[in-house]
Coordinates of C-alpha atoms in Angstrom, one line a residue:
Chain A
M1 CA 45.5 81.5 57.5
A2 CA 47.8 79.3 55.8
S3 CA 50.5 82.2 55.6
G4 CA 52.6 80.0 58.2
H5 CA 53.0 77.2 56.1
S6 CA 54.1 78.3 52.7
R7 CA 57.5 77.8 51.4
I8 CA 58.4 80.7 49.8
G9 CA 61.2 81.8 47.1
I10 CA 62.5 85.2 46.3
I11 CA 64.0 85.6 42.8
G12 CA 66.2 88.0 42.6
T13 CA 67.7 89.8 45.4
G14 CA 68.2 93.6 44.8
A15 CA 66.4 96.1 46.9
I16 CA 63.2 94.6 46.5
G17 CA 63.6 91.4 46.9
G18 CA 65.9 91.7 49.8
F19 CA 63.5 93.8 51.7
Y20 CA 60.8 92.1 51.1
G21 CA 62.8 88.6 52.0
L22 CA 64.1 89.9 54.9
M23 CA 60.6 91.2 56.0
L24 CA 59.0 88.0 55.2
A25 CA 61.6 85.8 56.9
R26 CA 61.7 87.9 60.3
A27 CA 57.8 86.9 60.6
G28 CA 59.0 83.4 60.6
Q29 CA 58.5 82.5 56.9
D30 CA 60.5 79.9 55.1
V31 CA 62.4 82.3 52.1
H32 CA 64.5 80.6 50.3
F33 CA 66.9 83.2 48.1
L34 CA 67.9 82.9 44.3
L35 CA 71.2 85.2 44.1
R36 CA 73.1 85.5 41.8
S37 CA 76.1 88.3 42.1
E38 CA 75.0 89.0 46.0
Y39 CA 75.7 84.9 46.8
A40 CA 78.9 85.7 48.2
A41 CA 78.6 88.5 50.2
V42 CA 74.9 87.5 51.5
T43 CA 76.2 84.0 52.5
A44 CA 79.7 85.7 54.2
R45 CA 77.8 88.1 56.2
G46 CA 74.0 87.5 55.8
L47 CA 71.5 89.9 54.4
R48 CA 71.0 93.3 55.8
V49 CA 68.0 96.7 55.8
E50 CA 69.2 99.8 57.0
S51 CA 65.6 101.1 57.2
Q52 CA 64.6 104.5 58.4
V53 CA 61.1 103.1 58.9
H54 CA 62.0 100.0 60.9
G55 CA 65.9 100.6 61.7
A56 CA 68.7 98.7 61.0
L57 CA 67.8 94.8 60.3
Q58 CA 69.4 92.2 59.9
L59 CA 68.9 88.1 58.4
D60 CA 72.2 86.2 59.2
S61 CA 71.6 82.3 58.6
V62 CA 70.3 83.7 54.8
Q63 CA 68.9 80.4 52.9
A64 CA 70.7 81.0 50.0
Y65 CA 71.0 79.6 46.2
R66 CA 73.2 80.2 43.2
Q67 CA 70.8 77.7 40.7
A68 CA 67.8 77.4 41.3
A69 CA 67.9 73.0 40.7
D70 CA 69.6 73.6 44.2
M71 CA 66.2 75.2 45.8
P72 CA 63.3 73.5 47.0
P73 CA 59.8 73.2 45.5
C74 CA 58.3 76.6 46.2
D75 CA 54.7 78.0 46.6
W76 CA 54.8 81.9 46.8
L77 CA 57.6 82.9 44.0
F78 CA 58.1 86.1 44.4
V79 CA 60.7 87.7 41.5
A80 CA 61.9 90.6 42.3
A81 CA 64.5 91.0 39.7
K82 CA 64.7 94.1 36.6
T83 CA 61.8 93.1 34.1
T84 CA 64.8 93.0 31.2
S85 CA 65.7 89.6 32.5
N86 CA 61.9 88.1 33.1
A87 CA 62.1 85.9 30.0
A88 CA 65.7 84.6 31.0
L89 CA 64.7 84.2 34.7
A90 CA 61.5 82.3 33.6
P91 CA 63.6 78.7 33.4
A92 CA 64.5 79.2 36.9
I93 CA 61.2 80.2 38.0
V94 CA 59.7 76.8 36.4
Q95 CA 62.2 75.1 38.3
A96 CA 61.9 76.3 42.0
A97 CA 57.7 75.7 42.2
A98 CA 56.0 73.4 43.2
P99 CA 53.2 72.3 41.8
G100 CA 49.9 74.9 42.2
A101 CA 52.5 77.8 42.9
K102 CA 51.8 81.6 43.2
V103 CA 54.5 83.7 41.4
V104 CA 54.2 87.2 41.8
L105 CA 55.5 89.7 39.9
L106 CA 57.0 92.0 42.5
Q107 CA 57.3 94.9 39.1
N108 CA 56.8 97.8 38.1
G109 CA 55.3 99.0 33.9
L110 CA 53.0 97.7 32.2
G111 CA 53.0 94.1 29.9
V112 CA 55.4 92.1 32.3
E113 CA 53.2 89.3 33.0
D114 CA 51.4 89.2 30.1
A115 CA 55.5 88.3 28.7
L116 CA 56.1 85.7 31.5
R117 CA 53.2 83.8 31.1
P118 CA 53.8 81.6 28.1
L119 CA 56.7 80.6 29.4
L120 CA 55.3 79.1 33.0
R121 CA 53.6 75.6 33.4
D122 CA 49.7 76.0 32.9
D123 CA 49.6 74.7 37.0
M124 CA 51.2 78.0 38.1
H125 CA 49.6 80.8 39.0
L126 CA 50.6 84.4 38.5
L127 CA 50.2 87.7 40.2
G128 CA 51.3 91.0 40.0
G129 CA 52.5 92.6 43.2
L130 CA 52.8 96.3 43.4
C131 CA 55.7 97.8 45.9
A132 CA 54.6 101.5 47.0
I133 CA 58.4 101.8 48.5
C134 CA 61.7 103.7 48.4
A135 CA 64.5 101.4 48.5
H136 CA 67.9 101.1 46.9
R137 CA 70.3 98.5 46.7
A138 CA 73.6 100.0 48.7
E139 CA 76.0 97.8 48.0
P140 CA 76.1 93.9 47.5
G141 CA 73.3 92.0 50.5
V142 CA 72.7 95.7 52.2
V143 CA 69.3 97.5 51.1
V144 CA 68.8 101.0 52.4
H145 CA 64.8 101.5 53.2
Q146 CA 64.5 105.3 53.2
A147 CA 60.2 105.0 52.8
L148 CA 56.8 103.6 52.8
G149 CA 56.6 99.4 51.9
A150 CA 53.1 98.7 50.8
V151 CA 53.0 96.1 48.5
N152 CA 49.0 95.4 46.6
L153 CA 48.7 92.4 44.9
G154 CA 46.5 91.4 42.0
Y155 CA 45.8 88.2 39.8
H156 CA 47.1 87.6 36.7
T157 CA 46.8 84.4 35.0
G158 CA 46.0 80.6 36.0
P159 CA 44.0 77.7 36.6
A160 CA 42.1 79.2 39.5
D161 CA 38.2 80.7 39.3
A162 CA 37.2 83.7 40.5
E163 CA 36.8 82.2 43.6
Q164 CA 39.9 80.9 44.0
R165 CA 41.6 84.1 42.7
Q166 CA 40.2 86.1 45.3
R167 CA 41.3 83.1 48.4
I168 CA 44.6 83.4 46.9
V169 CA 45.1 86.7 46.6
D170 CA 43.9 87.0 50.1
E171 CA 46.8 84.8 51.2
G172 CA 48.9 86.7 49.6
V173 CA 47.9 89.7 51.3
A174 CA 48.1 87.6 54.7
L175 CA 51.9 86.9 54.3
F176 CA 52.3 90.7 54.0
R177 CA 50.7 91.8 57.0
A178 CA 51.6 88.9 59.3
A179 CA 55.1 90.9 58.4
G180 CA 54.4 93.8 59.1
I181 CA 54.1 95.3 55.7
D182 CA 50.6 96.9 54.4
S183 CA 48.8 95.1 51.8
T184 CA 45.7 95.2 49.9
G185 CA 44.0 93.1 46.7
M186 CA 43.6 94.7 43.4
P187 CA 40.1 94.4 41.1
S188 CA 42.4 95.1 38.3
L189 CA 45.8 94.6 37.7
A190 CA 46.2 96.1 34.8
Q191 CA 44.1 99.2 36.4
A192 CA 46.6 99.2 39.2
R193 CA 49.6 98.9 36.8
W194 CA 48.5 102.2 35.0
M195 CA 48.2 103.3 37.8
K196 CA 51.5 103.2 38.9
L197 CA 52.6 104.0 35.6
I198 CA 52.3 107.0 36.2
W199 CA 54.6 108.4 38.2
N200 CA 57.2 105.8 36.6
A201 CA 56.9 106.8 33.5
A202 CA 57.6 110.4 35.0
F203 CA 60.2 110.4 37.6
N204 CA 62.1 107.3 35.8
G205 CA 63.2 108.8 32.9
L206 CA 63.2 112.2 34.2
S207 CA 65.7 111.6 36.6
V208 CA 68.1 109.7 33.8
L209 CA 67.7 112.9 31.5
L210 CA 68.2 115.7 34.1
D211 CA 70.2 114.0 36.1
A212 CA 68.1 114.6 39.8
D213 CA 66.4 112.9 42.0
T214 CA 62.4 113.7 42.7
R215 CA 63.0 117.1 45.2
T216 CA 65.2 118.5 42.8
L217 CA 62.5 117.4 39.9
L218 CA 60.1 118.8 42.2
R219 CA 61.8 122.5 42.8
N220 CA 62.1 123.7 39.7
D221 CA 58.8 125.4 37.7
D222 CA 59.9 123.8 34.5
S223 CA 60.6 120.2 35.2
R224 CA 57.9 120.1 37.7
E225 CA 55.7 120.8 35.1
L226 CA 57.1 118.1 33.0
V227 CA 56.4 115.5 35.2
R228 CA 53.0 116.7 36.0
L229 CA 52.8 116.9 31.8
V230 CA 54.4 113.4 31.3
M231 CA 51.8 111.9 34.0
Q232 CA 48.8 113.6 32.7
E233 CA 49.2 112.2 29.3
V234 CA 50.2 108.7 31.1
E235 CA 46.6 109.0 32.9
G236 CA 45.1 110.0 29.6
A237 CA 46.3 106.7 27.9
A238 CA 45.1 105.1 30.5
Q239 CA 41.1 106.8 30.1
A240 CA 41.6 105.7 26.3
C241 CA 42.6 101.8 27.6
G242 CA 39.5 101.8 29.1
Y243 CA 40.4 102.4 33.0
T244 CA 39.2 104.5 35.4
L245 CA 41.5 106.7 37.4
P246 CA 40.8 108.0 40.8
P247 CA 40.2 111.5 39.7
A248 CA 43.0 114.0 40.1
I249 CA 45.7 111.2 40.5
T250 CA 48.4 112.9 39.0
E251 CA 48.1 116.0 41.7
K252 CA 48.0 113.7 44.6
M253 CA 50.8 112.1 42.7
L254 CA 52.5 115.4 42.7
Q255 CA 51.9 116.0 46.2
G256 CA 53.3 112.5 48.0
T257 CA 56.0 112.5 45.8
A258 CA 56.9 116.0 47.4
A259 CA 56.4 114.1 51.3
M260 CA 58.6 111.6 50.3
P261 CA 62.1 112.2 51.1
D262 CA 65.1 112.4 48.1
Y263 CA 64.2 109.6 45.9
L264 CA 66.4 108.5 42.9
P265 CA 64.2 106.4 40.9
S266 CA 65.1 102.2 40.1
M267 CA 65.8 103.7 36.7
Y268 CA 68.3 106.0 37.5
H269 CA 70.7 103.3 39.6
D270 CA 70.4 101.2 36.6
R271 CA 71.3 103.9 34.3
R272 CA 74.2 105.4 36.8
A273 CA 75.5 101.3 37.1
H274 CA 75.1 100.6 32.9
R275 CA 72.7 98.4 33.6
P276 CA 69.9 98.1 30.8
M277 CA 67.1 100.6 32.0
E278 CA 63.1 98.9 32.2
L279 CA 62.3 100.4 28.8
E280 CA 60.2 98.1 27.6
A281 CA 57.8 97.7 30.9
I282 CA 57.4 101.4 31.3
Y283 CA 58.0 103.0 28.3
A284 CA 57.5 100.7 25.0
V285 CA 54.4 98.3 26.3
P286 CA 52.3 101.8 27.1
L287 CA 52.6 103.2 24.2
A288 CA 51.9 101.0 22.3
Q289 CA 49.0 99.9 23.8
A290 CA 48.0 103.7 24.2
A291 CA 48.4 103.7 20.5
Q292 CA 46.4 101.0 19.4
A293 CA 44.0 102.8 21.3
G294 CA 44.4 106.1 19.4
Y295 CA 46.1 107.9 21.8
A296 CA 49.5 109.5 21.5
M297 CA 51.9 109.9 24.0
P298 CA 54.1 112.8 22.4
R299 CA 56.4 113.8 26.0
T300 CA 56.2 110.2 27.1
E301 CA 57.7 108.9 23.4
V302 CA 60.2 111.5 23.6
L303 CA 61.6 110.6 27.1
Y304 CA 61.3 107.0 25.6
R305 CA 63.5 107.7 22.3
A306 CA 66.0 109.9 24.7
L307 CA 66.4 107.2 26.2
C308 CA 66.5 104.7 24.0
F309 CA 69.7 106.5 23.0
L310 CA 71.0 106.8 25.8
D311 CA 70.4 102.7 26.9
A312 CA 72.4 102.1 23.7
A313 CA 74.8 104.2 23.8
A314 CA 75.6 102.5 27.2
Q315 CA 75.3 98.8 26.1
P316 CA 78.2 97.5 24.4
P317 CA 76.4 96.8 20.1
G318 CA 74.6 93.7 20.3
Chain B
M1 CA 77.8 149.3 -5.8
A2 CA 78.4 151.0 -2.2
S3 CA 80.1 148.2 -0.6
G4 CA 83.1 149.7 -0.9
H5 CA 82.8 153.0 0.9
S6 CA 81.0 151.1 4.3
R7 CA 82.7 151.5 8.1
I8 CA 81.1 148.0 9.2
G9 CA 81.2 147.3 13.5
I10 CA 81.4 143.6 14.1
I11 CA 79.4 143.5 18.1
G12 CA 79.8 140.2 19.5
T13 CA 83.3 138.4 18.2
G14 CA 82.5 134.6 18.7
A15 CA 82.9 132.1 15.9
I16 CA 80.1 134.1 13.7
G17 CA 81.6 137.9 14.3
G18 CA 85.1 136.4 13.9
F19 CA 84.1 134.9 10.7
Y20 CA 82.5 136.7 9.3
G21 CA 84.5 140.3 10.6
L22 CA 87.7 138.4 8.9
M23 CA 86.3 137.9 6.0
L24 CA 84.8 141.4 5.5
A25 CA 88.3 142.3 6.3
R26 CA 90.4 140.2 4.3
A27 CA 88.0 141.7 1.3
G28 CA 89.1 145.1 2.0
Q29 CA 86.2 146.4 3.9
D30 CA 86.7 148.6 7.1
V31 CA 85.7 146.4 9.8
H32 CA 85.6 147.3 13.9
F33 CA 85.7 144.7 16.1
L34 CA 83.3 145.3 20.1
L35 CA 85.6 142.9 22.0
R36 CA 85.2 141.5 25.5
S37 CA 86.7 138.8 26.9
E38 CA 88.9 138.3 23.1
Y39 CA 90.0 141.7 23.7
A40 CA 93.5 140.8 25.0
A41 CA 94.0 137.5 22.7
V42 CA 93.1 139.3 19.6
T43 CA 95.2 142.3 20.4
A44 CA 98.0 140.3 21.3
R45 CA 98.3 137.8 18.1
G46 CA 94.9 138.9 16.2
L47 CA 92.2 136.8 14.5
R48 CA 92.8 133.3 13.1
V49 CA 90.2 131.2 11.1
E50 CA 91.0 127.7 11.1
S51 CA 89.1 127.0 7.3
Q52 CA 88.3 123.3 6.8
V53 CA 87.1 125.0 3.5
H54 CA 89.0 128.3 2.6
G55 CA 92.7 127.4 4.7
A56 CA 94.1 129.1 7.6
L57 CA 93.4 133.3 7.5
Q58 CA 95.1 135.3 9.4
L59 CA 94.0 138.8 10.3
D60 CA 97.1 140.6 11.9
S61 CA 95.5 144.0 12.8
V62 CA 93.1 144.0 14.0
Q63 CA 90.5 147.1 15.1
A64 CA 89.7 146.2 18.3
Y65 CA 87.6 147.9 20.8
R66 CA 87.1 147.4 24.5
Q67 CA 83.7 150.1 24.3
A68 CA 81.1 151.0 21.7
A69 CA 82.1 154.6 22.8
D70 CA 85.5 154.4 21.0
M71 CA 84.3 153.0 17.9
P72 CA 84.1 155.0 14.9
P73 CA 80.2 155.9 13.7
C74 CA 79.8 152.7 11.7
D75 CA 77.3 152.1 8.9
W76 CA 76.9 148.3 9.0
L77 CA 76.4 146.7 12.4
F78 CA 76.3 143.3 12.8
V79 CA 75.6 141.4 15.5
A80 CA 76.7 138.6 16.7
A81 CA 76.5 138.0 20.4
K82 CA 74.2 135.6 22.3
T83 CA 70.6 136.3 21.6
T84 CA 70.9 136.5 25.9
S85 CA 72.7 140.0 25.8
N86 CA 70.9 141.8 23.3
A87 CA 69.6 143.8 25.4
A88 CA 72.5 144.7 27.0
L89 CA 74.1 145.2 24.6
A90 CA 71.4 147.8 22.5
P91 CA 73.3 150.9 24.0
A92 CA 76.9 149.9 22.5
I93 CA 75.0 149.5 19.5
V94 CA 73.2 152.3 19.4
Q95 CA 76.1 153.8 19.9
A96 CA 78.6 153.0 17.6
A97 CA 76.0 153.5 14.9
A98 CA 76.2 156.4 12.1
P99 CA 73.1 158.2 11.5
G100 CA 71.2 155.1 9.6
A101 CA 73.4 152.4 10.1
K102 CA 72.5 149.3 9.2
V103 CA 72.0 146.4 12.3
V104 CA 71.8 143.2 11.5
L105 CA 71.2 140.4 14.2
L106 CA 73.5 137.0 12.7
Q107 CA 71.4 134.9 15.4
N108 CA 69.3 132.2 15.5
G109 CA 65.6 132.0 16.7
L110 CA 62.7 133.7 16.5
G111 CA 61.5 137.1 17.8
V112 CA 65.1 138.4 17.9
E113 CA 64.7 141.7 16.3
D114 CA 61.0 142.5 17.8
A115 CA 62.7 142.2 20.8
L116 CA 65.3 144.4 20.5
R117 CA 63.5 147.1 17.9
P118 CA 62.5 149.5 21.0
L119 CA 65.8 149.8 22.1
L120 CA 67.4 151.1 18.5
R121 CA 66.8 154.5 17.6
D122 CA 64.6 155.4 14.9
D123 CA 66.6 156.4 12.3
M124 CA 68.6 152.7 12.4
H125 CA 67.3 150.0 10.2
L126 CA 67.6 146.0 11.5
L127 CA 67.7 143.0 9.6
G128 CA 68.1 139.9 10.3
G129 CA 70.8 137.3 8.9
L130 CA 70.8 133.7 9.4
C131 CA 73.9 132.4 8.5
A132 CA 73.9 129.1 7.3
I133 CA 77.6 127.4 8.7
C134 CA 79.5 125.2 11.0
A135 CA 82.0 127.1 13.2
H136 CA 82.7 127.8 17.0
R137 CA 85.6 129.1 18.4
A138 CA 88.2 127.2 19.1
E139 CA 89.9 129.9 22.1
P140 CA 90.3 133.5 22.5
G141 CA 90.5 135.1 19.6
V142 CA 90.5 131.4 16.8
V143 CA 87.6 130.3 15.1
V144 CA 87.3 127.1 13.6
H145 CA 85.1 126.4 10.2
Q146 CA 84.4 123.3 9.7
A147 CA 82.1 124.1 6.5
L148 CA 78.8 125.9 5.0
G149 CA 79.1 130.1 5.2
A150 CA 76.0 131.5 3.3
V151 CA 74.4 134.5 4.7
N152 CA 70.7 135.5 3.7
L153 CA 69.5 138.9 5.1
G154 CA 66.6 140.0 5.3
Y155 CA 65.0 143.7 6.6
H156 CA 63.2 143.8 9.7
T157 CA 61.8 147.4 10.3
G158 CA 62.9 150.8 9.7
P159 CA 62.8 153.8 8.0
A160 CA 62.5 153.0 4.4
D161 CA 60.3 152.1 2.4
A162 CA 59.8 148.9 0.1
E163 CA 62.2 150.1 -2.6
Q164 CA 64.6 151.4 -0.1
R165 CA 64.2 148.0 1.9
Q166 CA 65.4 146.2 -1.3
R167 CA 68.1 148.2 -1.7
I168 CA 69.5 147.9 1.6
V169 CA 69.2 144.5 1.7
D170 CA 71.6 144.0 -2.3
E171 CA 73.8 146.3 -0.8
G172 CA 74.3 143.8 2.6
V173 CA 74.2 141.0 0.0
A174 CA 76.9 142.5 -2.0
L175 CA 79.2 143.2 1.0
F176 CA 79.1 139.2 1.9
R177 CA 79.4 138.7 -1.8
A178 CA 82.1 140.6 -2.3
A179 CA 84.1 139.0 0.3
G180 CA 83.3 135.6 -1.0
I181 CA 80.6 134.8 1.0
D182 CA 77.1 133.1 -1.1
S183 CA 74.6 135.2 -0.1
T184 CA 70.7 136.1 -0.8
G185 CA 67.8 139.3 0.4
M186 CA 64.8 137.0 1.8
P187 CA 61.5 137.9 0.9
S188 CA 60.3 137.0 4.7
L189 CA 62.8 137.4 7.5
A190 CA 60.4 135.9 9.3
Q191 CA 59.3 132.6 7.1
A192 CA 63.1 132.8 6.7
R193 CA 63.9 132.1 10.6
W194 CA 60.9 129.4 11.4
M195 CA 62.7 127.2 8.6
K196 CA 65.8 127.9 10.1
L197 CA 64.5 127.5 13.6
I198 CA 63.2 123.5 12.5
W199 CA 66.9 122.4 12.1
N200 CA 67.7 124.8 15.5
A201 CA 65.3 123.7 17.8
A202 CA 65.8 120.1 17.1
F203 CA 69.6 120.0 17.3
N204 CA 70.3 122.5 19.9
G205 CA 68.5 120.5 22.6
L206 CA 68.8 117.5 21.8
S207 CA 72.4 118.3 21.2
V208 CA 72.3 119.0 24.8
L209 CA 70.1 117.0 26.6
L210 CA 71.5 113.5 25.2
D211 CA 75.3 115.1 25.1
A212 CA 75.9 114.0 21.3
D213 CA 76.4 115.6 18.2
T214 CA 75.4 115.7 14.7
R215 CA 76.5 112.2 13.2
T216 CA 75.4 110.3 16.9
L217 CA 72.3 111.6 16.9
L218 CA 71.4 111.2 13.0
R219 CA 73.3 107.1 13.7
N220 CA 70.7 106.1 16.3
D221 CA 67.2 104.9 15.3
D222 CA 65.4 106.8 18.1
S223 CA 67.3 109.6 18.0
R224 CA 67.0 110.4 14.7
E225 CA 62.7 110.0 14.9
L226 CA 63.2 112.2 18.2
V227 CA 65.4 115.1 15.7
R228 CA 62.8 113.8 12.8
L229 CA 59.8 114.6 15.4
V230 CA 60.8 118.1 16.6
M231 CA 61.5 118.9 13.0
Q232 CA 58.0 118.5 12.1
E233 CA 56.6 119.9 15.4
V234 CA 58.0 123.1 14.3
E235 CA 57.4 122.4 10.7
G236 CA 53.7 122.1 11.4
A237 CA 53.4 125.5 13.9
A238 CA 55.1 127.5 11.1
Q239 CA 52.9 126.8 8.7
A240 CA 49.8 126.9 11.1
C241 CA 51.6 130.6 12.5
G242 CA 50.5 131.1 8.3
Y243 CA 54.2 130.7 7.3
T244 CA 54.6 128.9 3.4
L245 CA 57.9 126.3 4.0
P246 CA 59.3 124.2 0.7
P247 CA 58.0 121.6 0.2
A248 CA 60.0 118.0 2.5
I249 CA 61.7 120.8 4.3
T250 CA 62.8 117.8 7.3
E251 CA 63.2 115.2 5.5
K252 CA 65.7 117.9 3.2
M253 CA 67.3 119.2 6.5
L254 CA 68.0 115.5 7.3
Q255 CA 69.8 114.3 4.5
G256 CA 71.8 117.6 4.7
T257 CA 73.0 117.6 8.0
A258 CA 73.7 113.8 7.3
A259 CA 76.1 115.0 4.6
M260 CA 77.7 117.9 7.3
P261 CA 80.9 117.5 9.4
D262 CA 80.4 115.9 12.3
Y263 CA 79.0 118.8 14.2
L264 CA 78.2 120.7 17.6
P265 CA 75.2 123.2 18.3
S266 CA 76.7 126.3 19.5
M267 CA 74.0 125.5 22.3
Y268 CA 76.1 122.4 23.2
H269 CA 79.0 125.0 23.4
D270 CA 76.9 126.8 25.9
R271 CA 76.4 124.9 28.0
R272 CA 79.5 122.7 28.3
A273 CA 81.1 126.4 28.6
H274 CA 78.0 127.2 32.1
R275 CA 77.2 130.0 29.8
P276 CA 73.5 130.8 29.1
M277 CA 71.8 128.8 26.5
E278 CA 69.3 130.5 23.2
L279 CA 66.0 129.0 25.1
E280 CA 64.4 132.3 24.5
A281 CA 65.2 132.2 21.0
I282 CA 64.6 128.8 19.6
Y283 CA 62.6 127.5 22.7
A284 CA 60.2 130.0 24.2
V285 CA 58.9 132.8 21.4
P286 CA 58.4 129.3 19.0
L287 CA 55.7 127.5 21.7
A288 CA 54.1 131.3 22.6
Q289 CA 53.7 132.5 18.7
A290 CA 52.7 128.9 18.4
A291 CA 50.3 128.6 20.9
Q292 CA 48.9 132.2 19.8
A293 CA 47.8 130.4 16.4
G294 CA 46.7 127.3 18.5
Y295 CA 49.2 124.8 17.6
A296 CA 50.8 122.9 20.3
M297 CA 54.1 121.7 20.1
P298 CA 54.4 118.7 23.1
R299 CA 57.5 117.6 22.3
T300 CA 59.4 120.6 21.7
E301 CA 57.9 122.0 24.7
V302 CA 59.9 118.9 26.3
L303 CA 62.8 120.0 25.3
Y304 CA 62.3 123.1 26.2
R305 CA 60.8 122.7 30.3
A306 CA 64.0 120.2 30.0
L307 CA 67.1 122.2 28.8
C308 CA 65.1 125.2 31.6
F309 CA 66.0 123.2 34.1
L310 CA 69.4 122.4 33.1
D311 CA 70.2 126.5 32.4
A312 CA 69.0 127.0 35.6
A313 CA 71.0 124.5 37.6
A314 CA 73.8 125.7 36.2
Q315 CA 73.3 129.4 37.0
P316 CA 73.8 131.2 39.9
P317 CA 70.3 131.7 41.3
G318 CA 69.6 135.1 40.5

């Protein structure tokens, strides 16, 4: 296993970047963090994860950077910024990447790799990572980890044949497993993104529009039915786009969510903090792909347009 | 014209009851108001309509009653309470009704007459009145009238043959016209209710869910498209239910609304005041009628269920 010798960069140190970066560093990896708004807090007090699974975790001496030019070349780059900043971050990602680096987008939604790929070098491998985790950033440098934590990895594009792709995915999986994190390789990243989208398209938007966490949404008959209807619509879209999903996936996700603690999805936090919401990756791209496959998503479109309205009202006019 | 000799009762004196009751009284009709929460204010200070069309109008000596038992028997009863209180008000309506009285529901939505009919006496005529008006209650006894004002009347059920029905509708129309209010008889009340619903289903729900008035909803591309999509869905449902609507009705309503002043629909005011919203008449009945005709209304259902969730959260558990 080559994972012990990798230099790792974390691009974007909110809840996701902070949690996985800290876990990898605690497992002995050489982890370097690119930070913006959190830089002062992290260099002063370190990085803290208040985990309801692992207890309170603290990383004292964080290798923190304000700009990518100061970072050493990294073999693995985990991008955990908002998808809305991917294009703006692309130059920093390229700068921090060692030759043949593996870039992993730890983000939700569809099309995020497609959009970033043209902005990377040809020698760079691009992967997607889907995180099944309940976590949020409580304050600068402090992440609250409520539940779960698995990261599943899939190869997107890069200079690798099928065998090399498999080896790269296996290497990434080993990195996470060595840090005590569940991880599995995914044969189809696109299929896995659609599957995860079933949850995200329903709960992210409805948490914002109805100002409610997952438990509250599942407790009321109408909002639970709304969650189910949106999930089924996304499930249908995935199938119309040619992806085979596990049977009864919507019902299983509903049951899984009911077993989770109260959770406010990331879009809820973005909205509350007047940050842009990830509407492109979670709604616009899926709607466009479904439309191309001739599949209508009227419920999802209602959510999308309502959120666009709120997003426009929250942002200063461009 | 028999309108000069009619005794009129107004059941529910919010914006609609206050405005039309005052206009009829000023035109010399003998108008009696059944009031609950507004009683003290109206007996102390009279009834005021601050009209941006007609100027400030004041009715000083209001014939106001706390209970129907004290009212004289009325020939015409205009019910302008919330549809959500119709069943509770039925005994009062029956009590205030002279033999052969005409009861007119000045309310929006579908099925309101169907629901009230079994609670009335067989000698009573039931009509529906559709008000094209922008008005809201500013404080007890004070109505702000922003624009428009026409009332169109249609016969629902009662002990009248076709000719008598026409005569009754004509009499009601004459009452309003004599008070300076545009009024027309409608050959099909159900068709007219569906037509008005196109506007109400879109603007009422979206104003609540997006916390926005009509101008704001029409100014943003996404919310305007959302309004249009819901309108078109209701238009399609009406046609599926067998009603012929004027061509391009949705576009005409959008243009008409753009020409109106900023307006917050009644459901917005209900929500803000933590009153129950008229979800049955505006959403549940139309959805059920469309479903029976085999017509799906996925966008309208999203609005409906989202509003049900908010309504349940606003009301103390029953």
